[in-house]
Amino acid sequence: MPSRNKLIIWGASSALILGAGFGGFTQLHALNGGGGGGGSIGGAPSQSAPRYDASAEYQKGVTFFKAKDYKKAAQAFKRSLSAAPKNANAHYLLGLSYMGLEKYRKARKPLEKAVKYDERLVGAQRDLAITYHRLGQSDKANAALAALETKCGGSCAADSELGKAIATVKSALQDGQASNVLAQDFDFASAPSGDGFYVSAVALINEGKYQKALSQLDDAAKSFGPHPDILTYMGFANRKLQRYDIAEDYYQRALAVAPNHLGALEYYGELKIERGNIAGARQHLARLEKLCSFGCYEADELRRWIEEAPKG
């Protein structure tokens, strides 16, 4: 199988800046030589504009949420989710926005989806348990508490994230105090720090440290939401860890919000080759050749993968 060149972060196009806007930015230099996400993967998420508004709407929602304008925040998160329906952070923040409005019936479904799409979101599990309690659904509230306690493996430090979440839920269930816990532990990264997580993730991928890269990409996603560059690299890192089903899901998410994303098309095509689907890879190559009228690295690289793939 062809060896993979090191990934790079391409220079940002001066005309492409996310609609949510965080002001000025610092030009990033390319990391290592070769192609990575290619073409449509810009310098960093705050510097490149995807061909959709899911990430921008997510960032608007964060801005409104911080200002405690929960109504506008909910509207923005719903718009983001219309384009990226599997984004756990957006579901969680939509649920929190409804909690801020004390609309617990509306909060329940997005909180359930947040837990479904990312079981690591301890805060979402905590707030879902509180929401169930508010709605008088004690069985579901107790089940959500049990799920948190199971994560501890029998014991949790009282000052740990899990320990605090369990204590909050127990207080709500036992004492009837179900106060809102509005994102006190949700890390709203700023655009500069989000870019830093993104750049760090690409560097870690270049070093073959894929699990650590995924952690940095998770942090970047808290700032930028369902950005196709981030989703594409999540797919790439999971693919290198041989989590092929997870990788495919991330590539599909990236293409759902940015159908012409060159990096996602290339990488997804490479994944198809690794899984023996040469015909599927050729379909991706045809799309790349149509998008790249004068040729591009992504098409050339995927063509090379197809040519060097085992025959038969």
mmCIF file of C-alpha atoms in Angstrom:
data_model
loop_
_atom_site.group_PDB
_atom_site.id
_atom_site.type_symbol
_atom_site.label_atom_id
_atom_site.label_comp_id
_atom_site.label_asym_id
_atom_site.label_seq_id
_atom_site.Cartn_x
_atom_site.Cartn_y
_atom_site.Cartn_z
ATOM 1 C CA MET A 1 0.000 0.000 0.000
ATOM 2 C CA PRO A 2 1.432 3.445 -0.836
ATOM 3 C CA SER A 3 3.062 5.240 2.039
ATOM 4 C CA ARG A 4 1.352 8.438 3.143
ATOM 5 C CA ASN A 5 3.101 11.783 2.905
ATOM 6 C CA LYS A 6 3.092 13.937 5.967
ATOM 7 C CA LEU A 7 0.068 16.136 6.424
ATOM 8 C CA ILE A 8 0.243 19.865 6.032
ATOM 9 C CA ILE A 9 -1.848 22.827 7.022
ATOM 10 C CA TRP A 10 -2.339 24.882 3.917
ATOM 11 C CA GLY A 11 -2.113 28.667 3.913
ATOM 12 C CA ALA A 12 -5.485 30.310 4.403
ATOM 13 C CA SER A 13 -7.231 32.074 1.560
ATOM 14 C CA SER A 14 -7.543 35.741 2.443
ATOM 15 C CA ALA A 15 -11.119 35.742 1.139
ATOM 16 C CA LEU A 16 -12.295 32.810 3.231
ATOM 17 C CA ILE A 17 -12.995 33.417 6.887
ATOM 18 C CA LEU A 18 -15.771 31.778 8.886
ATOM 19 C CA GLY A 19 -18.978 33.733 8.978
ATOM 20 C CA ALA A 20 -19.039 33.839 12.786
ATOM 21 C CA GLY A 21 -15.807 35.811 12.666
ATOM 22 C CA PHE A 22 -13.261 36.059 15.456
ATOM 23 C CA GLY A 23 -11.435 39.069 14.115
ATOM 24 C CA GLY A 24 -7.877 38.931 12.832
ATOM 25 C CA PHE A 25 -5.739 35.856 12.513
ATOM 26 C CA THR A 26 -2.106 34.858 12.292
ATOM 27 C CA GLN A 27 -0.927 33.259 9.050
ATOM 28 C CA LEU A 28 0.190 29.693 9.668
ATOM 29 C CA HIS A 29 3.088 28.100 7.889
ATOM 30 C CA ALA A 30 2.798 24.645 6.336
ATOM 31 C CA LEU A 31 3.797 21.728 8.513
ATOM 32 C CA ASN A 32 6.132 19.379 6.664
ATOM 33 C CA GLY A 33 5.971 18.657 2.956
ATOM 34 C CA GLY A 34 3.405 16.690 1.021
ATOM 35 C CA GLY A 35 -0.349 16.700 0.884
ATOM 36 C CA GLY A 36 -2.671 16.200 3.761
ATOM 37 C CA GLY A 37 -6.225 17.260 3.777
ATOM 38 C CA GLY A 38 -5.379 19.191 0.667
ATOM 39 C CA GLY A 39 -7.213 21.815 -1.292
ATOM 40 C CA SER A 40 -10.166 22.639 0.848
ATOM 41 C CA ILE A 41 -8.409 22.152 4.179
ATOM 42 C CA GLY A 42 -7.396 25.671 5.090
ATOM 43 C CA GLY A 43 -4.749 27.014 7.432
ATOM 44 C CA ALA A 44 -6.827 26.445 10.546
ATOM 45 C CA PRO A 45 -10.551 26.219 11.195
ATOM 46 C CA SER A 46 -10.937 29.916 12.025
ATOM 47 C CA GLN A 47 -9.198 30.823 8.767
ATOM 48 C CA SER A 48 -10.921 28.641 6.186
ATOM 49 C CA ALA A 49 -14.531 28.770 5.157
ATOM 50 C CA PRO A 50 -16.396 25.551 4.553
ATOM 51 C CA ARG A 51 -19.021 25.612 1.834
ATOM 52 C CA TYR A 52 -21.815 25.386 4.359
ATOM 53 C CA ASP A 53 -22.745 27.213 7.516
ATOM 54 C CA ALA A 54 -22.888 24.450 10.148
ATOM 55 C CA SER A 55 -19.631 25.490 11.805
ATOM 56 C CA ALA A 56 -20.460 29.198 11.592
ATOM 57 C CA GLU A 57 -23.921 28.622 13.082
ATOM 58 C CA TYR A 58 -22.389 26.562 15.875
ATOM 59 C CA GLN A 59 -20.053 29.438 16.716
ATOM 60 C CA LYS A 60 -22.945 31.902 16.664
ATOM 61 C CA GLY A 61 -24.739 29.622 19.088
ATOM 62 C CA VAL A 62 -21.735 29.607 21.410
ATOM 63 C CA THR A 63 -21.624 33.416 21.323
ATOM 64 C CA PHE A 64 -25.323 33.706 22.153
ATOM 65 C CA PHE A 65 -25.037 31.044 24.848
ATOM 66 C CA LYS A 66 -22.183 32.864 26.581
ATOM 67 C CA ALA A 67 -24.333 35.999 26.541
ATOM 68 C CA LYS A 68 -27.166 33.951 28.122
ATOM 69 C CA ASP A 69 -29.385 34.612 25.125
ATOM 70 C CA TYR A 70 -30.570 31.028 25.159
ATOM 71 C CA LYS A 71 -33.367 31.547 22.653
ATOM 72 C CA LYS A 72 -31.025 32.758 19.910
ATOM 73 C CA ALA A 73 -28.465 30.152 20.934
ATOM 74 C CA ALA A 74 -31.020 27.383 20.457
ATOM 75 C CA GLN A 75 -31.950 28.727 17.037
ATOM 76 C CA ALA A 76 -28.315 28.776 15.929
ATOM 77 C CA PHE A 77 -27.565 25.267 17.230
ATOM 78 C CA LYS A 78 -30.673 23.949 15.452
ATOM 79 C CA ARG A 79 -29.463 25.476 12.172
ATOM 80 C CA SER A 80 -26.062 23.888 12.687
ATOM 81 C CA LEU A 81 -27.616 20.505 13.404
ATOM 82 C CA SER A 82 -29.764 20.696 10.273
ATOM 83 C CA ALA A 83 -26.507 20.322 8.317
ATOM 84 C CA ALA A 84 -24.593 18.174 10.809
ATOM 85 C CA PRO A 85 -27.172 16.059 12.670
ATOM 86 C CA LYS A 86 -24.615 13.833 14.428
ATOM 87 C CA ASN A 87 -22.641 16.588 16.130
ATOM 88 C CA ALA A 88 -22.728 15.706 19.823
ATOM 89 C CA ASN A 89 -21.468 19.083 21.079
ATOM 90 C CA ALA A 90 -24.193 20.966 19.200
ATOM 91 C CA HIS A 91 -26.860 18.611 20.549
ATOM 92 C CA TYR A 92 -25.525 19.091 24.068
ATOM 93 C CA LEU A 93 -25.469 22.868 23.813
ATOM 94 C CA LEU A 94 -28.935 22.897 22.274
ATOM 95 C CA GLY A 95 -30.152 20.903 25.261
ATOM 96 C CA LEU A 96 -28.415 23.290 27.641
ATOM 97 C CA SER A 97 -29.994 26.242 25.853
ATOM 98 C CA TYR A 98 -33.434 24.758 26.436
ATOM 99 C CA MET A 99 -32.504 24.121 30.064
ATOM 100 C CA GLY A 100 -31.557 27.785 30.317
ATOM 101 C CA LEU A 101 -35.061 28.591 29.062
ATOM 102 C CA GLU A 102 -36.450 26.022 31.532
ATOM 103 C CA LYS A 103 -37.948 24.100 28.634
ATOM 104 C CA TYR A 104 -37.035 20.657 29.871
ATOM 105 C CA ARG A 105 -39.286 18.743 27.502
ATOM 106 C CA LYS A 106 -37.431 20.286 24.594
ATOM 107 C CA ALA A 107 -34.066 19.732 26.310
ATOM 108 C CA ARG A 108 -34.552 15.979 26.678
ATOM 109 C CA LYS A 109 -34.207 14.900 23.048
ATOM 110 C CA PRO A 110 -31.011 16.830 22.168
ATOM 111 C CA LEU A 111 -29.405 15.714 25.433
ATOM 112 C CA GLU A 112 -30.270 12.106 24.608
ATOM 113 C CA LYS A 113 -28.703 12.524 21.182
ATOM 114 C CA ALA A 114 -25.594 14.124 22.664
ATOM 115 C CA VAL A 115 -25.080 11.051 24.864
ATOM 116 C CA LYS A 116 -25.852 8.750 21.936
ATOM 117 C CA TYR A 117 -23.295 10.340 19.631
ATOM 118 C CA ASP A 118 -20.565 10.819 22.262
ATOM 119 C CA GLU A 119 -20.766 8.802 25.461
ATOM 120 C CA ARG A 120 -17.716 10.663 26.766
ATOM 121 C CA LEU A 121 -19.778 13.807 27.369
ATOM 122 C CA VAL A 122 -20.159 13.397 31.108
ATOM 123 C CA GLY A 123 -21.868 16.768 31.432
ATOM 124 C CA ALA A 124 -24.527 15.711 28.942
ATOM 125 C CA GLN A 125 -25.223 12.537 30.932
ATOM 126 C CA ARG A 126 -25.453 14.573 34.123
ATOM 127 C CA ASP A 127 -27.810 17.143 32.628
ATOM 128 C CA LEU A 128 -29.909 14.454 30.981
ATOM 129 C CA ALA A 129 -30.419 12.821 34.385
ATOM 130 C CA ILE A 130 -31.432 16.195 35.845
ATOM 131 C CA THR A 131 -33.803 16.796 32.941
ATOM 132 C CA TYR A 132 -35.438 13.394 33.436
ATOM 133 C CA HIS A 133 -35.892 14.284 37.108
ATOM 134 C CA ARG A 134 -37.445 17.631 36.210
ATOM 135 C CA LEU A 135 -39.891 15.812 33.933
ATOM 136 C CA GLY A 136 -40.853 13.360 36.660
ATOM 137 C CA GLN A 137 -39.221 10.424 34.860
ATOM 138 C CA SER A 138 -37.553 8.934 37.909
ATOM 139 C CA ASP A 139 -36.758 5.559 36.342
ATOM 140 C CA LYS A 140 -34.844 7.195 33.505
ATOM 141 C CA ALA A 141 -33.130 9.596 35.911
ATOM 142 C CA ASN A 142 -31.928 6.689 38.055
ATOM 143 C CA ALA A 143 -30.780 4.805 34.955
ATOM 144 C CA ALA A 144 -28.766 7.829 33.827
ATOM 145 C CA LEU A 145 -27.200 8.038 37.298
ATOM 146 C CA ALA A 146 -26.349 4.331 37.170
ATOM 147 C CA ALA A 147 -24.665 4.858 33.777
ATOM 148 C CA LEU A 148 -22.469 7.555 35.301
ATOM 149 C CA GLU A 149 -21.584 5.349 38.266
ATOM 150 C CA THR A 150 -20.706 2.489 35.932
ATOM 151 C CA LYS A 151 -18.140 4.721 34.249
ATOM 152 C CA CYS A 152 -16.364 4.987 37.599
ATOM 153 C CA GLY A 153 -15.800 1.267 37.819
ATOM 154 C CA GLY A 154 -16.982 1.298 41.426
ATOM 155 C CA SER A 155 -15.264 4.418 42.727
ATOM 156 C CA CYS A 156 -14.577 7.998 41.662
ATOM 157 C CA ALA A 157 -12.586 10.782 43.241
ATOM 158 C CA ALA A 158 -14.996 13.375 44.581
ATOM 159 C CA ASP A 159 -13.180 16.168 42.750
ATOM 160 C CA SER A 160 -13.088 14.373 39.389
ATOM 161 C CA GLU A 161 -15.460 15.250 36.550
ATOM 162 C CA LEU A 162 -17.364 12.018 37.077
ATOM 163 C CA GLY A 163 -17.394 12.417 40.849
ATOM 164 C CA LYS A 164 -18.835 15.912 40.631
ATOM 165 C CA ALA A 165 -21.421 14.851 38.057
ATOM 166 C CA ILE A 166 -22.587 11.947 40.205
ATOM 167 C CA ALA A 167 -22.806 14.151 43.291
ATOM 168 C CA THR A 168 -24.871 16.732 41.398
ATOM 169 C CA VAL A 169 -27.329 14.124 40.131
ATOM 170 C CA LYS A 170 -27.632 12.461 43.527
ATOM 171 C CA SER A 171 -28.377 15.818 45.106
ATOM 172 C CA ALA A 172 -31.111 16.404 42.546
ATOM 173 C CA LEU A 173 -32.670 12.982 43.009
ATOM 174 C CA GLN A 174 -32.344 12.718 46.777
ATOM 175 C CA ASP A 175 -32.954 16.280 47.884
ATOM 176 C CA GLY A 176 -35.215 17.372 45.074
ATOM 177 C CA GLN A 177 -32.795 20.133 44.130
ATOM 178 C CA ALA A 178 -32.419 20.040 40.358
ATOM 179 C CA SER A 179 -30.687 23.306 39.707
ATOM 180 C CA ASN A 180 -29.377 24.038 36.236
ATOM 181 C CA VAL A 181 -25.752 23.258 35.549
ATOM 182 C CA LEU A 182 -25.258 25.357 32.470
ATOM 183 C CA ALA A 183 -21.955 24.429 30.888
ATOM 184 C CA GLN A 184 -19.879 25.129 33.963
ATOM 185 C CA ASP A 185 -17.502 22.442 32.763
ATOM 186 C CA PHE A 186 -17.954 22.829 29.001
ATOM 187 C CA ASP A 187 -14.709 24.150 27.566
ATOM 188 C CA PHE A 188 -15.605 26.919 25.139
ATOM 189 C CA ALA A 189 -12.272 27.358 23.418
ATOM 190 C CA SER A 190 -11.660 30.675 21.673
ATOM 191 C CA ALA A 191 -10.759 30.680 17.982
ATOM 192 C CA PRO A 192 -7.015 31.149 18.635
ATOM 193 C CA SER A 193 -6.897 28.301 21.141
ATOM 194 C CA GLY A 194 -9.079 26.182 18.854
ATOM 195 C CA ASP A 195 -6.595 26.785 16.049
ATOM 196 C CA GLY A 196 -3.825 25.758 18.423
ATOM 197 C CA PHE A 197 -5.528 22.448 19.164
ATOM 198 C CA TYR A 198 -5.991 21.897 15.429
ATOM 199 C CA VAL A 199 -2.361 22.639 14.556
ATOM 200 C CA SER A 200 -1.199 20.434 17.412
ATOM 201 C CA ALA A 201 -3.419 17.604 16.166
ATOM 202 C CA VAL A 202 -1.932 17.742 12.671
ATOM 203 C CA ALA A 203 1.581 17.696 14.148
ATOM 204 C CA LEU A 204 0.674 14.672 16.278
ATOM 205 C CA ILE A 205 -0.726 12.881 13.227
ATOM 206 C CA ASN A 206 2.536 13.556 11.415
ATOM 207 C CA GLU A 207 4.300 11.878 14.333
ATOM 208 C CA GLY A 208 1.972 8.888 14.225
ATOM 209 C CA LYS A 209 0.390 9.768 17.581
ATOM 210 C CA TYR A 210 -3.163 9.293 16.411
ATOM 211 C CA GLN A 211 -4.947 8.845 19.740
ATOM 212 C CA LYS A 212 -3.404 12.018 21.155
ATOM 213 C CA ALA A 213 -4.309 13.798 17.923
ATOM 214 C CA LEU A 214 -7.941 12.806 18.355
ATOM 215 C CA SER A 215 -7.966 14.382 21.806
ATOM 216 C CA GLN A 216 -6.698 17.668 20.335
ATOM 217 C CA LEU A 217 -9.255 17.477 17.528
ATOM 218 C CA ASP A 218 -12.007 16.992 20.121
ATOM 219 C CA ASP A 219 -10.886 20.214 21.798
ATOM 220 C CA ALA A 220 -10.783 22.056 18.468
ATOM 221 C CA ALA A 221 -14.307 20.830 17.725
ATOM 222 C CA LYS A 222 -15.606 22.456 20.913
ATOM 223 C CA SER A 223 -14.572 25.776 19.412
ATOM 224 C CA PHE A 224 -15.502 25.264 15.767
ATOM 225 C CA GLY A 225 -18.265 22.676 15.851
ATOM 226 C CA PRO A 226 -18.815 20.420 12.803
ATOM 227 C CA HIS A 227 -16.040 21.869 10.659
ATOM 228 C CA PRO A 228 -15.211 19.608 7.668
ATOM 229 C CA ASP A 229 -11.447 19.946 8.145
ATOM 230 C CA ILE A 230 -11.706 18.683 11.708
ATOM 231 C CA LEU A 231 -14.102 15.883 10.737
ATOM 232 C CA THR A 232 -11.770 14.812 7.922
ATOM 233 C CA TYR A 233 -8.755 14.552 10.202
ATOM 234 C CA MET A 234 -10.827 12.681 12.784
ATOM 235 C CA GLY A 235 -11.562 10.204 10.026
ATOM 236 C CA PHE A 236 -7.900 10.023 9.062
ATOM 237 C CA ALA A 237 -6.672 9.415 12.618
ATOM 238 C CA ASN A 238 -9.286 6.730 13.255
ATOM 239 C CA ARG A 239 -8.398 5.095 9.962
ATOM 240 C CA LYS A 240 -4.758 4.890 10.986
ATOM 241 C CA LEU A 241 -5.916 3.252 14.212
ATOM 242 C CA GLN A 242 -7.776 0.723 12.013
ATOM 243 C CA ARG A 243 -11.155 1.875 13.288
ATOM 244 C CA TYR A 244 -12.510 1.755 9.784
ATOM 245 C CA ASP A 245 -16.218 2.041 10.551
ATOM 246 C CA ILE A 246 -15.620 5.095 12.734
ATOM 247 C CA ALA A 247 -13.344 6.625 10.098
ATOM 248 C CA GLU A 248 -15.965 6.117 7.402
ATOM 249 C CA ASP A 249 -18.589 7.795 9.571
ATOM 250 C CA TYR A 250 -16.391 10.881 10.023
ATOM 251 C CA TYR A 251 -15.638 11.096 6.287
ATOM 252 C CA GLN A 252 -19.355 10.880 5.570
ATOM 253 C CA ARG A 253 -20.043 13.639 8.098
ATOM 254 C CA ALA A 254 -17.413 15.854 6.468
ATOM 255 C CA LEU A 255 -18.883 15.304 3.004
ATOM 256 C CA ALA A 256 -22.424 15.834 4.284
ATOM 257 C CA VAL A 257 -21.561 19.393 5.265
ATOM 258 C CA ALA A 258 -19.020 20.030 2.483
ATOM 259 C CA PRO A 259 -19.730 17.693 -0.493
ATOM 260 C CA ASN A 260 -16.781 19.029 -2.511
ATOM 261 C CA HIS A 261 -14.201 18.767 0.280
ATOM 262 C CA LEU A 262 -11.119 17.562 -1.585
ATOM 263 C CA GLY A 263 -9.352 16.107 1.439
ATOM 264 C CA ALA A 264 -12.366 14.105 2.567
ATOM 265 C CA LEU A 265 -12.929 12.765 -0.954
ATOM 266 C CA GLU A 266 -9.321 11.668 -1.233
ATOM 267 C CA TYR A 267 -9.051 10.093 2.203
ATOM 268 C CA TYR A 268 -12.412 8.358 1.926
ATOM 269 C CA GLY A 269 -11.268 6.966 -1.418
ATOM 270 C CA GLU A 270 -8.093 5.648 0.216
ATOM 271 C CA LEU A 271 -10.177 4.009 2.936
ATOM 272 C CA LYS A 272 -12.258 2.298 0.258
ATOM 273 C CA ILE A 273 -9.067 0.888 -1.262
ATOM 274 C CA GLU A 274 -7.929 -0.379 2.132
ATOM 275 C CA ARG A 275 -11.270 -2.149 2.429
ATOM 276 C CA GLY A 276 -11.008 -3.632 -1.061
ATOM 277 C CA ASN A 277 -13.583 -1.351 -2.707
ATOM 278 C CA ILE A 278 -11.624 -0.207 -5.763
ATOM 279 C CA ALA A 279 -14.800 0.685 -7.662
ATOM 280 C CA GLY A 280 -15.837 3.016 -4.846
ATOM 281 C CA ALA A 281 -12.390 4.642 -4.865
ATOM 282 C CA ARG A 282 -12.679 5.208 -8.625
ATOM 283 C CA GLN A 283 -15.970 7.021 -8.040
ATOM 284 C CA HIS A 284 -14.207 9.353 -5.632
ATOM 285 C CA LEU A 285 -11.415 9.891 -8.139
ATOM 286 C CA ALA A 286 -13.961 10.793 -10.809
ATOM 287 C CA ARG A 287 -15.470 13.409 -8.490
ATOM 288 C CA LEU A 288 -12.028 14.836 -7.728
ATOM 289 C CA GLU A 289 -11.121 15.009 -11.416
ATOM 290 C CA LYS A 290 -14.355 16.888 -12.098
ATOM 291 C CA LEU A 291 -13.693 19.331 -9.266
ATOM 292 C CA CYS A 292 -10.005 19.795 -10.185
ATOM 293 C CA SER A 293 -10.223 20.991 -13.776
ATOM 294 C CA PHE A 294 -6.491 21.615 -13.956
ATOM 295 C CA GLY A 295 -5.462 18.779 -11.684
ATOM 296 C CA CYS A 296 -4.820 18.741 -7.949
ATOM 297 C CA TYR A 297 -2.763 16.852 -5.414
ATOM 298 C CA GLU A 298 -5.756 14.964 -4.016
ATOM 299 C CA ALA A 299 -6.695 13.502 -7.402
ATOM 300 C CA ASP A 300 -3.083 12.620 -8.175
ATOM 301 C CA GLU A 301 -2.615 10.917 -4.819
ATOM 302 C CA LEU A 302 -5.827 8.886 -4.981
ATOM 303 C CA ARG A 303 -4.996 7.884 -8.584
ATOM 304 C CA ARG A 304 -1.627 6.607 -7.358
ATOM 305 C CA TRP A 305 -3.314 4.591 -4.615
ATOM 306 C CA ILE A 306 -5.636 3.011 -7.163
ATOM 307 C CA GLU A 307 -2.785 2.203 -9.563
ATOM 308 C CA GLU A 308 -0.715 0.603 -6.777
ATOM 309 C CA ALA A 309 -3.580 -1.282 -5.153
ATOM 310 C CA PRO A 310 -3.256 -5.092 -5.169
ATOM 311 C CA LYS A 311 -4.884 -6.532 -8.263
ATOM 312 C CA GLY A 312 -7.480 -9.288 -7.943
#
